[in-house]
Coordinates of C-alpha atoms and ligand atoms in Angstrom, one line a residue:
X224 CA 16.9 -18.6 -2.9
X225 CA 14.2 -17.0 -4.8
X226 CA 14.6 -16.3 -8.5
X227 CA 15.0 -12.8 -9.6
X228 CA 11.4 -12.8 -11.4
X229 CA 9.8 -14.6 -7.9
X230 CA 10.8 -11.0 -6.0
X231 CA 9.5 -8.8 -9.2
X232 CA 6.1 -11.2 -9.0
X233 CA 6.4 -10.1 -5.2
X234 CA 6.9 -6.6 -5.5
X235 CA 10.2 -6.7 -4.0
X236 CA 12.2 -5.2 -6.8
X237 CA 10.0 -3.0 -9.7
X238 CA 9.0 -4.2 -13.1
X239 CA 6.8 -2.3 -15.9
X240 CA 3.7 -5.0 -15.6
X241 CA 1.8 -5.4 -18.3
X242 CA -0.5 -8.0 -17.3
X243 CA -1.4 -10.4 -14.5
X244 CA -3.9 -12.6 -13.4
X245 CA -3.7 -15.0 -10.5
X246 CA -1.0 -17.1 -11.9
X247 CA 0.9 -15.6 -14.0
X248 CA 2.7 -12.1 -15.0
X249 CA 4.0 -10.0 -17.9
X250 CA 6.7 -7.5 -17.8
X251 CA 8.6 -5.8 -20.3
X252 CA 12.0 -7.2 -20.9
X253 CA 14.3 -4.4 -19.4
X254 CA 17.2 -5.1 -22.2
X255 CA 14.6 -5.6 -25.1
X256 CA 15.2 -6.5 -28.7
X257 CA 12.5 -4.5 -29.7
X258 CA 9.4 -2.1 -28.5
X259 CA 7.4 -3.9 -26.3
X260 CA 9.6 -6.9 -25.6
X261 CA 7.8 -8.7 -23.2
X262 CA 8.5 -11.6 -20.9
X263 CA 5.4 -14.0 -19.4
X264 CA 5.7 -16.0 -16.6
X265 CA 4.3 -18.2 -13.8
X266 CA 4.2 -16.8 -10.0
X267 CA 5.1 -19.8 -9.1
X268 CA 8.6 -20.4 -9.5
X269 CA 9.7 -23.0 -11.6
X270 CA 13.2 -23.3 -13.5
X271 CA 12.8 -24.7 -16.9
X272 CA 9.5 -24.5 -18.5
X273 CA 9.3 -27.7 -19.7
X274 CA 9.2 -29.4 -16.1
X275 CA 5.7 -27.9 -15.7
X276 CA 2.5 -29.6 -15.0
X277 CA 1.5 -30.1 -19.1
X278 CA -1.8 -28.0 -18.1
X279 CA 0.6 -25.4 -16.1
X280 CA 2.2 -24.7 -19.7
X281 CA -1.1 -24.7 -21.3
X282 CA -2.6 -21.9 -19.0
X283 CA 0.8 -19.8 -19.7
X284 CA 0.3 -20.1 -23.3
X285 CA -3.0 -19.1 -23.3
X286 CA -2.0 -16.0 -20.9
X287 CA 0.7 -15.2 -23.0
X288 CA -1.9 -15.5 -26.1
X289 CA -3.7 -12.7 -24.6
X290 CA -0.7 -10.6 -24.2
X291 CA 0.7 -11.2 -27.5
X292 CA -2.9 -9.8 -28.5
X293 CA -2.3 -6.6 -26.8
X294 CA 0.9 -6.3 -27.7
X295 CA -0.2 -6.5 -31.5
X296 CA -2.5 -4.0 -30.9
X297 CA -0.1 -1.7 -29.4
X298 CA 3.5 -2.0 -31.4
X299 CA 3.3 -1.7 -35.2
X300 CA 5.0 -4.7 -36.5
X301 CA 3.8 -8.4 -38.7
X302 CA 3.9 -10.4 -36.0
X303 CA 4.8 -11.1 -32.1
X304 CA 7.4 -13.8 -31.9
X305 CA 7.8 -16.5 -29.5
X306 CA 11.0 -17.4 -28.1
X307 CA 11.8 -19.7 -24.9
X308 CA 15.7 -19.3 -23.6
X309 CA 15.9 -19.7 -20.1
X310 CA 20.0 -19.8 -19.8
X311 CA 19.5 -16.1 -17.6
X312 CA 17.3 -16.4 -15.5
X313 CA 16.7 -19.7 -14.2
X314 CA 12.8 -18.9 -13.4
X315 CA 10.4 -20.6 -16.7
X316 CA 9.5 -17.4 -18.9
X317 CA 8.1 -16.5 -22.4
X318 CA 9.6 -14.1 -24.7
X319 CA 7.0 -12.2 -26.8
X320 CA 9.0 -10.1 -29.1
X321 CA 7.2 -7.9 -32.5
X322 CA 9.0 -8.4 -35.5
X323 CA 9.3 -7.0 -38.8
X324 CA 11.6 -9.3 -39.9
X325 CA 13.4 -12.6 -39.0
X326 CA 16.7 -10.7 -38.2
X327 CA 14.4 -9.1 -34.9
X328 CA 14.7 -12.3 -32.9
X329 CA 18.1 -13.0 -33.3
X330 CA 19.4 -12.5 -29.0
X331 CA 22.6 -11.4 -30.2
X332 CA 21.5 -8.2 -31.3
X333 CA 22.5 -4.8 -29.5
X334 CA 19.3 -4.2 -27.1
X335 CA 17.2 -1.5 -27.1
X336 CA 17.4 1.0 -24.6
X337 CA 14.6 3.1 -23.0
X338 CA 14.3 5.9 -20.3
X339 CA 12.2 5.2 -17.6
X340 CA 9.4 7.2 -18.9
X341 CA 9.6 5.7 -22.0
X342 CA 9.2 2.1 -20.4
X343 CA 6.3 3.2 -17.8
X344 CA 4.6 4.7 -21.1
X345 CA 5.0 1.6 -22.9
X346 CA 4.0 -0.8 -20.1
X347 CA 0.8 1.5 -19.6
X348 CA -0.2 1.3 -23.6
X349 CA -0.4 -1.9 -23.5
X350 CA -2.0 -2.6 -20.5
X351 CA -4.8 -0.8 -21.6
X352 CA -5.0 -2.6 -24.9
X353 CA -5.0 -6.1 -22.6
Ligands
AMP522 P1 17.0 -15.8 -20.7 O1 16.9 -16.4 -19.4 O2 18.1 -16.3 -21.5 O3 15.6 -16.0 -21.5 O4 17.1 -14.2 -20.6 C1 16.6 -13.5 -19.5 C2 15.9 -12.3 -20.0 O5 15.4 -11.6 -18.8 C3 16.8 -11.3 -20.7 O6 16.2 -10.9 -21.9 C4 16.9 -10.1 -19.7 O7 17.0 -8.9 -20.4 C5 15.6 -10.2 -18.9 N1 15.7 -9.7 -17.6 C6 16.6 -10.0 -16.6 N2 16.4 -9.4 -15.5 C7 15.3 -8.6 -15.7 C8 14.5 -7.7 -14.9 N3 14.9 -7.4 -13.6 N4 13.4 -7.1 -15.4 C9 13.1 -7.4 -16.7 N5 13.7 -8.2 -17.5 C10 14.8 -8.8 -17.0

């Protein structure tokens, strides 16, 4: 059965995209730890990251490179965090998280919660910074 993330990369149920190329997709996180939470992923499905083709991964961290980059450029924070979890959804994906401080990427904390206008506005700001 397809993952969850396979039928957002096929349009079957909606995402805020950020970015997307031929292989790979960004979305924002829709129970995010922050402004901007972002996950990055490849189309094609694959559970845990770390069964991927060694140049597969490489191509996904330079993707997700670029999207930290616009992220940076759109949320005011020190830095975009990277975090690899994987014990959701079982469909290899990035976190990209901006932080202020250390305590922003603990995954225990309460998440953030946005209207839908607030995420489409969000989603769109960074976009056009990608
Ligand atoms: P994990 O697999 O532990 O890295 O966690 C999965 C992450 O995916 C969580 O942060 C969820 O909030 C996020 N998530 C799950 N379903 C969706 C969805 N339909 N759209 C966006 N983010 C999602």
């Amino acid at each position: 059965m397809a993952s969850i993330f396979t039928k957002i990369v096929n349009g079957e149920i909606p995402s805020y995209k950020v970015a997307e190329n031929e292989r790979f997709y960004a979305f924002l996180d829709i129970n995010p730890l922050a402004k901007g939470h972002t996950l990055v992923i490849p189309k094609q499905e694959t559970d845990y990251i770390f069964d991927l083709q060694p140049d597969d991964l490489g191509e996904l961290m330079k993707f997700a490179q670029k999207v930290a980059v616009a992220l940076k450029k759109t949320i005011a924070c020190n830095r975009i965090g990277v975090a690899v979890l994987g014990l959701d959804v079982p469909h290899a994906h990035i976190h990209l998280v901006p932080l202020n401080s250390e305590a922003d990427m603990n995954f225990r904390n309460p998440r953030k919660e946005f209207s839908k206008e607030e995420f489409e506005a969000i989603a769109e700001q960074i976009r056009s910074n990608f």
